[in-house]
CSV table of C-alpha atoms and ligand atoms in Angstrom, one decimal:
chain,number,residue,atom,x,y,z
A,721,MET,CA,-22.3,17.4,-6.2
A,722,THR,CA,-23.7,18.0,-10.0
A,723,ILE,CA,-22.6,15.2,-12.4
A,724,GLY,CA,-22.5,16.9,-16.1
A,725,ALA,CA,-21.2,15.6,-19.3
A,726,ASP,CA,-17.7,16.1,-20.2
A,727,TYR,CA,-17.9,15.9,-23.6
A,728,SER,CA,-14.1,15.7,-24.2
A,729,SER,CA,-14.2,12.3,-22.9
A,730,GLY,CA,-17.5,11.3,-23.0
A,731,ARG,CA,-17.1,11.0,-19.8
A,732,GLU,CA,-19.5,11.7,-16.6
A,733,ARG,CA,-17.4,14.2,-14.5
A,734,ALA,CA,-18.5,15.0,-10.7
A,735,THR,CA,-17.8,18.7,-9.7
A,736,GLY,CA,-18.1,20.3,-6.2
A,737,ASP,CA,-17.6,18.3,-2.8
A,738,LEU,CA,-17.6,14.9,-3.1
A,739,THR,CA,-18.4,12.1,-0.2
A,740,VAL,CA,-17.3,8.4,-0.8
A,741,LEU,CA,-17.4,5.4,1.4
A,742,GLY,CA,-14.5,3.3,0.9
A,743,LEU,CA,-14.5,-0.4,1.9
A,744,GLU,CA,-11.4,-2.3,2.4
A,745,THR,CA,-11.0,-6.2,2.7
A,746,SER,CA,-8.2,-7.4,0.6
A,747,CYS,CA,-6.2,-8.7,3.4
A,748,ASP,CA,-6.6,-9.0,7.3
A,749,GLU,CA,-8.6,-5.8,7.8
A,750,THR,CA,-12.2,-5.3,7.6
A,751,ALA,CA,-12.2,-1.6,6.9
A,752,ALA,CA,-14.8,1.2,6.0
A,753,SER,CA,-14.3,4.9,5.6
A,754,VAL,CA,-16.2,8.2,4.7
A,755,VAL,CA,-14.2,10.4,3.2
A,756,ARG,CA,-15.1,14.2,1.5
A,757,LEU,CA,-12.9,15.6,-1.1
A,758,SER,CA,-13.2,19.2,-2.1
A,759,ALA,CA,-13.0,20.6,-5.5
A,760,ASP,CA,-9.8,22.3,-4.1
A,761,GLY,CA,-8.1,19.0,-3.6
A,762,THR,CA,-8.6,18.9,0.5
A,763,ALA,CA,-9.7,15.3,1.7
A,764,THR,CA,-11.1,15.2,5.1
A,765,VAL,CA,-11.9,12.0,6.7
A,766,LEU,CA,-15.1,12.1,8.4
A,767,SER,CA,-14.6,8.4,9.9
A,768,SER,CA,-12.4,5.5,9.6
A,769,VAL,CA,-13.0,2.6,11.4
A,770,ILE,CA,-10.6,-0.6,11.0
A,771,HIS,CA,-11.4,-4.2,12.1
A,772,SER,CA,-8.3,-5.9,12.6
A,773,GLN,CA,-8.0,-9.8,12.2
A,774,ILE,CA,-4.6,-9.9,14.0
A,775,ASP,CA,-6.0,-11.9,16.9
A,776,ASP,CA,-7.4,-14.6,14.4
A,777,HIS,CA,-4.1,-15.2,12.4
A,778,ALA,CA,-1.9,-14.9,15.6
A,779,ALA,CA,-1.7,-18.5,16.2
A,780,TYR,CA,-0.9,-19.6,12.4
A,781,GLY,CA,2.1,-16.9,11.9
A,782,GLY,CA,0.7,-15.5,9.2
A,783,VAL,CA,-2.7,-14.4,7.3
A,784,VAL,CA,-4.8,-17.6,6.4
A,785,PRO,CA,-7.1,-16.8,3.8
A,786,GLU,CA,-10.1,-19.0,4.4
A,787,ILE,CA,-10.4,-17.3,8.3
A,788,ALA,CA,-9.9,-13.9,6.7
A,789,ALA,CA,-12.5,-14.2,4.0
A,790,ARG,CA,-15.2,-15.7,6.8
A,791,SER,CA,-14.1,-12.9,9.3
A,792,HIS,CA,-14.7,-10.3,6.7
A,793,VAL,CA,-18.4,-11.5,5.9
A,794,GLU,CA,-19.1,-11.1,9.5
A,795,MET,CA,-17.2,-8.0,10.1
A,796,ILE,CA,-18.1,-5.6,6.7
A,797,ALA,CA,-21.8,-5.0,8.0
A,798,GLY,CA,-20.9,-3.7,11.4
A,799,VAL,CA,-17.7,-1.9,10.5
A,800,THR,CA,-19.4,-0.1,7.6
A,801,ARG,CA,-22.4,0.9,9.9
A,802,ARG,CA,-20.0,2.5,12.5
A,803,ALA,CA,-18.3,4.1,10.0
A,804,MET,CA,-21.7,5.9,8.6
A,805,ASP,CA,-22.9,6.6,12.3
A,806,GLU,CA,-19.3,8.1,13.2
A,807,ALA,CA,-19.6,9.9,9.9
A,808,SER,CA,-23.3,11.2,11.1
A,809,LEU,CA,-24.4,10.5,7.7
A,810,ASN,CA,-27.1,8.5,5.8
A,811,TYR,CA,-26.8,7.1,2.4
A,812,ALA,CA,-28.3,9.8,0.8
A,813,ALA,CA,-25.6,12.1,1.7
A,814,LEU,CA,-23.1,9.9,-0.2
A,815,ASP,CA,-22.0,10.6,-3.5
A,816,GLY,CA,-20.7,7.0,-4.6
A,817,VAL,CA,-20.0,3.8,-3.0
A,818,ALA,CA,-15.7,2.7,-3.4
A,819,ALA,CA,-14.6,-0.7,-2.7
A,820,THR,CA,-11.0,-2.6,-3.3
A,821,ALA,CA,-11.3,-5.1,-6.4
A,822,GLY,CA,-8.1,-6.4,-5.9
A,823,PRO,CA,-5.2,-7.1,-5.5
A,824,GLY,CA,-5.2,-9.0,-2.6
A,825,LEU,CA,-6.9,-12.5,-0.8
A,826,VAL,CA,-9.5,-13.0,-3.5
A,827,GLY,CA,-12.0,-14.5,-1.0
A,828,GLY,CA,-11.7,-11.4,1.1
A,829,VAL,CA,-11.4,-8.9,-1.8
A,830,MET,CA,-15.2,-10.3,-2.9
A,831,VAL,CA,-16.6,-9.6,0.4
A,832,GLY,CA,-16.1,-5.8,0.3
A,833,LEU,CA,-16.5,-5.6,-3.4
A,834,SER,CA,-20.0,-7.5,-3.2
A,835,PHE,CA,-20.9,-5.3,-0.4
A,836,GLY,CA,-20.3,-1.8,-1.9
A,837,LYS,CA,-21.9,-2.9,-5.1
A,838,ALA,CA,-24.7,-4.1,-3.0
A,839,ALA,CA,-25.0,-1.1,-1.5
A,840,ALA,CA,-24.4,1.2,-4.7
A,841,LEU,CA,-27.3,-0.9,-6.5
A,842,ALA,CA,-29.6,-0.4,-3.5
A,843,ARG,CA,-28.9,3.5,-3.2
A,844,GLY,CA,-28.6,4.2,-6.7
A,845,LEU,CA,-24.9,5.5,-6.4
A,846,PRO,CA,-22.1,5.5,-8.7
A,847,PHE,CA,-19.9,2.3,-8.0
A,848,ILE,CA,-15.9,2.6,-8.0
A,849,ALA,CA,-13.8,-0.1,-8.4
A,850,VAL,CA,-10.5,0.3,-6.4
A,851,ASN,CA,-6.8,-0.9,-7.1
A,852,HIS,CA,-5.4,-1.3,-3.3
A,853,LEU,CA,-2.3,0.0,-4.6
A,854,GLU,CA,-3.7,2.7,-6.0
A,855,GLY,CA,-5.3,3.7,-2.5
A,856,HIS,CA,-1.5,3.5,-0.8
A,857,ALA,CA,-0.6,5.8,-3.9
A,858,VAL,CA,-2.9,8.5,-3.0
A,859,SER,CA,-2.5,8.1,1.0
A,860,ALA,CA,-0.1,10.5,1.5
A,861,ARG,CA,-3.0,12.8,0.2
A,862,LEU,CA,-5.2,12.3,3.4
A,863,GLY,CA,-3.0,14.2,5.3
A,864,ARG,CA,-2.9,17.3,3.2
A,865,PRO,CA,-3.3,18.2,-0.2
A,866,VAL,CA,-0.5,17.1,-2.4
A,867,ASP,CA,0.0,17.8,-6.0
A,868,TYR,CA,0.5,15.4,-8.6
A,869,PRO,CA,3.1,14.3,-10.0
A,870,PHE,CA,5.4,12.2,-7.2
A,871,LEU,CA,7.8,9.5,-6.9
A,872,LEU,CA,6.2,6.7,-5.0
A,873,LEU,CA,7.7,4.4,-2.8
A,874,LEU,CA,5.0,1.8,-1.8
A,875,VAL,CA,6.4,-0.5,0.8
A,876,SER,CA,4.2,-2.7,2.5
A,877,GLY,CA,3.1,-6.5,3.2
A,878,GLY,CA,2.0,-7.9,-0.2
A,879,HIS,CA,4.2,-5.0,-2.3
A,880,CYS,CA,7.4,-3.3,-3.0
A,881,GLN,CA,7.4,-1.0,-5.9
A,882,LEU,CA,8.6,2.6,-7.1
A,883,LEU,CA,6.1,4.2,-9.2
A,884,GLU,CA,6.1,7.6,-11.0
A,885,VAL,CA,2.3,9.1,-10.4
A,886,ARG,CA,1.0,11.8,-12.2
A,887,GLY,CA,-2.4,11.3,-11.6
A,888,ILE,CA,-5.3,9.0,-10.6
A,889,GLY,CA,-5.0,6.1,-13.1
A,890,ASP,CA,-1.9,7.2,-14.5
A,891,MET,CA,1.0,5.9,-13.1
A,892,SER,CA,4.0,3.9,-14.5
A,893,ARG,CA,6.3,1.7,-12.1
A,894,LEU,CA,10.0,2.2,-12.0
A,895,GLY,CA,10.6,-1.0,-10.2
A,896,THR,CA,9.3,-3.7,-8.2
A,897,THR,CA,10.4,-6.6,-6.3
A,898,ILE,CA,11.6,-10.0,-8.1
A,899,ASP,CA,10.4,-12.1,-5.2
A,900,ASP,CA,9.3,-11.3,-1.9
A,901,ALA,CA,8.2,-7.7,-0.7
A,902,ALA,CA,9.8,-5.6,2.0
A,903,GLY,CA,7.1,-6.0,4.3
A,904,GLU,CA,7.0,-10.0,4.0
A,905,ALA,CA,10.8,-10.0,4.5
A,906,PHE,CA,10.4,-8.4,8.1
A,907,ASP,CA,7.2,-10.7,8.8
A,908,LYS,CA,9.2,-13.9,7.7
A,909,ILE,CA,12.5,-13.2,9.6
A,910,ALA,CA,10.4,-11.9,12.7
A,911,LYS,CA,8.7,-15.2,12.3
A,912,ALA,CA,11.9,-17.4,12.2
A,913,MET,CA,13.2,-15.3,15.1
A,914,GLY,CA,9.8,-16.5,17.4
A,915,LEU,CA,8.5,-12.7,17.2
A,916,GLY,CA,5.3,-13.3,16.2
A,917,TYR,CA,2.8,-11.9,13.9
A,918,PRO,CA,2.9,-9.2,12.1
A,919,GLY,CA,6.5,-9.1,12.4
A,920,GLY,CA,7.6,-5.8,11.3
A,921,PRO,CA,6.5,-3.7,14.6
A,922,ALA,CA,7.8,-6.4,16.9
A,923,LEU,CA,11.3,-6.5,14.9
A,924,GLU,CA,11.7,-2.7,14.8
A,925,ARG,CA,11.3,-2.9,18.5
A,926,LEU,CA,13.7,-5.8,19.3
A,927,ALA,CA,16.1,-3.6,16.9
A,928,ALA,CA,16.1,-0.4,19.1
A,929,THR,CA,18.6,-1.9,21.6
A,930,GLY,CA,20.7,-3.7,19.0
A,931,ASP,CA,23.8,-2.9,16.7
A,932,GLY,CA,23.3,-3.1,13.4
A,933,SER,CA,26.7,-3.3,12.0
A,934,ARG,CA,27.7,-6.3,13.8
A,935,ILE,CA,26.4,-9.0,11.5
A,936,ALA,CA,27.2,-8.9,8.0
A,937,LEU,CA,24.1,-9.9,5.9
A,938,PRO,CA,24.2,-10.4,2.0
A,939,ARG,CA,23.2,-7.2,-0.4
A,940,ALA,CA,20.2,-8.5,-3.6
A,941,LEU,CA,21.0,-7.6,-7.4
A,942,LEU,CA,24.5,-6.1,-6.8
A,943,ASP,CA,25.3,-6.7,-10.5
A,944,ARG,CA,22.0,-4.8,-11.6
A,945,LYS,CA,21.5,-1.0,-11.8
A,946,ASP,CA,18.0,-1.0,-12.2
A,947,CYS,CA,15.2,-0.2,-9.5
A,948,ASP,CA,14.3,-3.6,-8.9
A,949,PHE,CA,14.5,-5.0,-5.4
A,950,SER,CA,14.7,-8.3,-4.2
A,951,PHE,CA,14.4,-10.0,-0.5
A,952,SER,CA,14.8,-13.4,-0.3
A,953,GLY,CA,18.2,-14.0,0.1
A,954,LEU,CA,18.0,-11.7,3.1
A,955,LYS,CA,15.2,-13.8,4.6
A,956,THR,CA,17.4,-17.2,4.0
A,957,ALA,CA,20.3,-15.9,5.6
A,958,ALA,CA,19.3,-14.1,8.4
A,959,SER,CA,16.6,-17.1,9.2
A,960,ARG,CA,19.5,-19.0,9.1
A,961,LEU,CA,21.4,-16.7,11.8
A,962,ALA,CA,18.3,-16.8,14.0
A,963,GLN,CA,18.6,-20.5,14.8
A,964,ALA,CA,22.5,-19.1,15.8
A,965,CYS,CA,21.5,-16.7,18.1
A,966,VAL,CA,22.5,-17.5,22.0
A,967,THR,CA,21.7,-14.3,23.9
A,968,ASP,CA,19.4,-11.6,23.7
A,969,GLN,CA,21.9,-9.1,22.5
A,970,ASP,CA,22.6,-11.5,19.5
A,971,ARG,CA,19.1,-11.4,18.5
A,972,ALA,CA,19.2,-7.4,19.0
A,973,ASP,CA,21.8,-7.2,16.9
A,974,LEU,CA,20.4,-9.4,14.2
A,975,ALA,CA,17.1,-7.5,14.3
A,976,ALA,CA,18.8,-4.2,13.8
A,977,ALA,CA,20.9,-5.7,11.1
A,978,VAL,CA,17.8,-6.9,9.1
A,979,GLN,CA,16.4,-3.8,9.5
A,980,THR,CA,19.7,-1.6,8.7
A,981,ALA,CA,19.9,-4.1,5.5
A,982,ILE,CA,16.2,-3.7,4.6
A,983,ALA,CA,16.4,0.3,4.8
A,984,ARG,CA,19.5,0.3,3.0
A,985,GLN,CA,18.2,-1.5,-0.3
A,986,LEU,CA,14.7,0.3,-0.1
A,987,SER,CA,17.2,3.6,-0.2
A,988,GLU,CA,19.6,2.5,-2.9
A,989,ARG,CA,16.8,1.8,-5.5
A,990,SER,CA,14.7,5.1,-4.5
A,991,GLU,CA,18.2,6.6,-5.2
A,992,ARG,CA,18.4,5.4,-8.6
A,993,ALA,CA,14.8,6.0,-9.3
A,994,MET,CA,15.1,9.4,-8.0
A,995,LYS,CA,17.9,10.1,-10.5
A,996,ALA,CA,15.6,8.7,-13.8
A,997,TYR,CA,12.5,11.0,-12.3
A,998,ALA,CA,14.7,13.9,-12.2
A,999,GLU,CA,15.2,14.1,-15.5
A,1000,ARG,CA,11.5,14.3,-16.3
A,1001,HIS,CA,10.2,16.5,-13.8
A,1002,ASP,CA,11.1,19.8,-11.7
A,1003,HIS,CA,9.0,19.1,-9.2
A,1004,ARG,CA,10.3,16.7,-7.1
A,1005,LEU,CA,8.4,14.9,-4.4
A,1006,PHE,CA,9.3,11.7,-3.0
A,1007,VAL,CA,6.2,9.8,-1.3
A,1008,VAL,CA,6.6,6.6,0.9
A,1009,ALA,CA,3.4,4.6,1.5
A,1010,GLY,CA,2.5,1.3,2.7
A,1011,GLY,CA,2.8,-0.8,6.1
A,1012,VAL,CA,6.7,-0.6,6.1
A,1013,ALA,CA,6.3,3.3,6.2
A,1014,ALA,CA,5.8,3.3,9.5
A,1015,ASN,CA,9.1,1.7,10.5
A,1016,ARG,CA,11.3,4.8,11.7
A,1017,THR,CA,14.7,3.4,10.4
A,1018,VAL,CA,13.0,2.8,6.8
A,1019,ARG,CA,11.7,6.7,7.2
A,1020,SER,CA,14.6,8.4,8.1
A,1021,THR,CA,16.9,6.6,5.9
A,1022,LEU,CA,14.8,7.5,2.9
A,1023,GLU,CA,14.2,11.1,4.2
A,1024,ALA,CA,17.5,11.4,3.8
A,1025,THR,CA,18.2,10.1,0.7
A,1026,ALA,CA,15.4,12.5,-0.7
A,1027,ALA,CA,17.2,15.3,0.9
A,1028,LYS,CA,20.3,14.3,-0.7
A,1029,HIS,CA,18.8,14.7,-4.1
A,1030,GLY,CA,16.7,17.8,-3.6
A,1031,PHE,CA,13.5,15.8,-3.2
A,1032,ALA,CA,10.8,17.1,-0.4
A,1033,PHE,CA,9.6,14.0,1.3
A,1034,LEU,CA,6.3,13.1,2.4
A,1035,ALA,CA,4.8,9.9,4.1
A,1036,PRO,CA,1.0,9.5,5.1
A,1037,PRO,CA,0.3,9.8,8.7
A,1038,MET,CA,0.7,7.0,10.4
A,1039,ALA,CA,-2.6,5.9,10.7
A,1040,TYR,CA,-2.8,5.6,7.1
A,1041,CYS,CA,0.4,4.0,6.4
A,1042,THR,CA,-1.2,0.4,7.0
A,1043,ASP,CA,-4.3,-0.9,5.5
A,1044,ASN,CA,-7.6,1.5,6.0
A,1045,ALA,CA,-10.2,2.0,3.9
A,1046,ALA,CA,-10.1,6.0,3.8
A,1047,MET,CA,-7.5,5.7,1.3
A,1048,ILE,CA,-9.6,3.6,-0.6
A,1049,ALA,CA,-12.9,6.1,-0.3
A,1050,LEU,CA,-10.3,9.0,-1.2
A,1051,ALA,CA,-9.0,7.1,-4.5
A,1052,GLY,CA,-12.6,6.4,-5.1
A,1053,ALA,CA,-13.8,10.1,-4.8
A,1054,GLU,CA,-10.7,11.0,-7.1
A,1055,ARG,CA,-12.1,8.4,-9.7
A,1056,LEU,CA,-15.7,9.5,-9.3
A,1057,GLN,CA,-14.4,13.4,-10.0
A,1058,LEU,CA,-12.8,12.5,-13.1
A,1059,GLY,CA,-16.0,10.1,-14.3
A,1060,LEU,CA,-13.8,6.8,-14.0
A,1061,THR,CA,-16.9,4.9,-12.3
A,1062,SER,CA,-17.1,0.8,-12.7
A,1063,ASP,CA,-19.6,-1.5,-14.0
A,1064,ILE,CA,-21.2,-3.4,-11.3
A,1065,ASP,CA,-20.0,-6.9,-12.9
A,1066,THR,CA,-16.4,-5.5,-12.3
A,1067,ALA,CA,-14.7,-8.6,-11.0
A,1068,ALA,CA,-12.1,-9.5,-7.9
A,1069,ARG,CA,-8.6,-9.3,-8.9
A,1070,PRO,CA,-5.9,-11.4,-6.9
A,1071,ARG,CA,-3.4,-9.7,-9.3
A,1072,TRP,CA,-3.6,-6.5,-10.7
A,1073,PRO,CA,-0.7,-4.4,-11.4
A,1074,LEU,CA,-0.9,-0.5,-11.4
A,1075,ASP,CA,1.4,-0.2,-14.4
A,1076,GLU,CA,-0.7,-3.2,-16.5
A,1077,ALA,CA,1.4,-2.2,-19.6
A,1078,ARG,CA,4.5,-2.8,-18.3
A,1079,ALA,CA,3.5,-5.5,-16.4
A,1080,LEU,CA,2.4,-7.5,-19.5
A,1081,ALA,CA,5.2,-6.5,-21.4
A,1082,ASP,CA,7.7,-7.4,-18.8
A,1083,PRO,CA,7.2,-11.3,-18.1
A,1084,VAL,CA,9.2,-11.5,-14.9
A,1085,HIS,CA,7.0,-9.0,-13.4
A,1086,ALA,CA,3.9,-10.4,-15.2
A,1087,PRO,CA,0.6,-10.9,-13.2
A,1088,GLY,CA,-0.7,-14.6,-13.3
A,1089,ARG,CA,0.9,-17.3,-11.9
A,1090,LYS,CA,4.5,-16.7,-13.5
A,1091,GLY,CA,5.2,-13.5,-12.1
A,1092,ALA,CA,6.3,-12.3,-8.6
A,1093,LYS,CA,4.8,-12.4,-5.9
A,1094,ALA,CA,4.3,-9.0,-5.1
B,1004,KG4,O1,0.1,-1.8,4.0
B,1004,KG4,P1,0.0,-2.9,4.9
B,1004,KG4,O2,-0.9,-2.7,6.3
B,1004,KG4,O3,-0.5,-4.2,4.5
B,1004,KG4,C1,-0.5,-4.5,2.9
B,1004,KG4,O4,-0.9,-4.3,1.9
B,1004,KG4,O5,0.4,-5.4,3.0
B,1004,KG4,O6,1.3,-3.5,5.3
B,1004,KG4,C2,1.5,-4.5,6.3
B,1004,KG4,C3,3.2,-4.8,6.6
B,1004,KG4,C4,3.3,-6.0,7.4
B,1004,KG4,O7,4.3,-6.7,6.7
B,1004,KG4,C5,4.3,-5.5,8.3
B,1004,KG4,O8,4.7,-6.3,9.2
B,1004,KG4,C6,4.9,-4.3,8.1
B,1004,KG4,O9,3.7,-3.6,6.9
B,1004,KG4,N1,4.7,-3.3,9.0
B,1004,KG4,C7,6.3,-2.9,9.5
B,1004,KG4,C8,6.2,-1.9,10.5
B,1004,KG4,N2,4.5,-1.7,10.8
B,1004,KG4,C9,4.0,-2.6,9.7
B,1004,KG4,N3,7.6,-3.2,9.1
B,1004,KG4,C10,8.5,-2.7,9.6
B,1004,KG4,N4,8.3,-1.9,10.9
B,1004,KG4,C11,7.2,-1.6,11.2
B,1004,KG4,N5,7.3,-0.5,12.1
B,1005,ZN,ZN1,-1.8,-2.6,1.5
């Protein structure tokens, strides 16, 4: 790589192949990855190591922040060493270190962020603070080169948003959830049904033997025509119905109904966003990313919706749908390419909207205590 002054912006742009170590610790996965980004936009994952804390949290039915942070402290050095070994690289071969700086459980975020800063300082490398959501936004590019712009549905345990992605650091939000994220709804309903944690995959397995048309569930925000989501009513209704299930078939039918209802809402809001997006862009590509994108019913429903509106459909490879560090390394490399490196005193942020201007202008969705959770 060569670093040269970009006199138009005053930033230092990096050219040539870029090899970046990425770290992810914002929830319950300690992850490290090395990604090489070529000048032509091809991303090669040289290693991707993920230590899942599922077993540490399973007894509590959800992620316990204190336990997560402590586990990240124990695991981060070993996970990073493995990622470097599996990539067969030493630090001298890196062009930068990227770490998730938020949003997420701040105790965990601080672990990866501090470790990444220390590694960058010790080796004299540029440091790049990455928004976890930006990582999900670029994750489809880990499978193959994808041109900007595209319409993105980011749907995970902590987030549910529709975004117009014009490039790295250049995204605007078309809609978001006003209460829970879709993955959170999957998890909480699954918990009410006694399916354990994480609930999404368990609920999908149970739904496979159910009939989704037998149980009616409430639909949200019927009076609105925007691209916002709401899952709390569905969560309450389904959790109540879970107590009334008698047979295994009842439970399977409820799981199928929940899955259909979530897929339907995601599809309806995406449809509205597609219409708005198509007025501004000729290149019609719809990308779905985040853990819930691993759900086959959700994927196929969204794929059909995209096809109906003339959008090509793309989802990241399954391994990069849920939290991983390869997406953080890639976002870091793309930022490095543009000279968007970070100060070493960058703080961890529990809330960090991708489209900060929009979030601040709209109090319902603002970051901070009064904002929606996701
Ligand atoms: O992206 P992710 O790993 O973490 C966040 O950033 O939140 O997403 C995790 C979420 C969890 O809520 C999990 O239940 C959900 O994705 N999920 C699924 C499936 N696999 C993961 N939800 C439904 N069906 C699945 N197969
Ligand atoms: Zn995530």
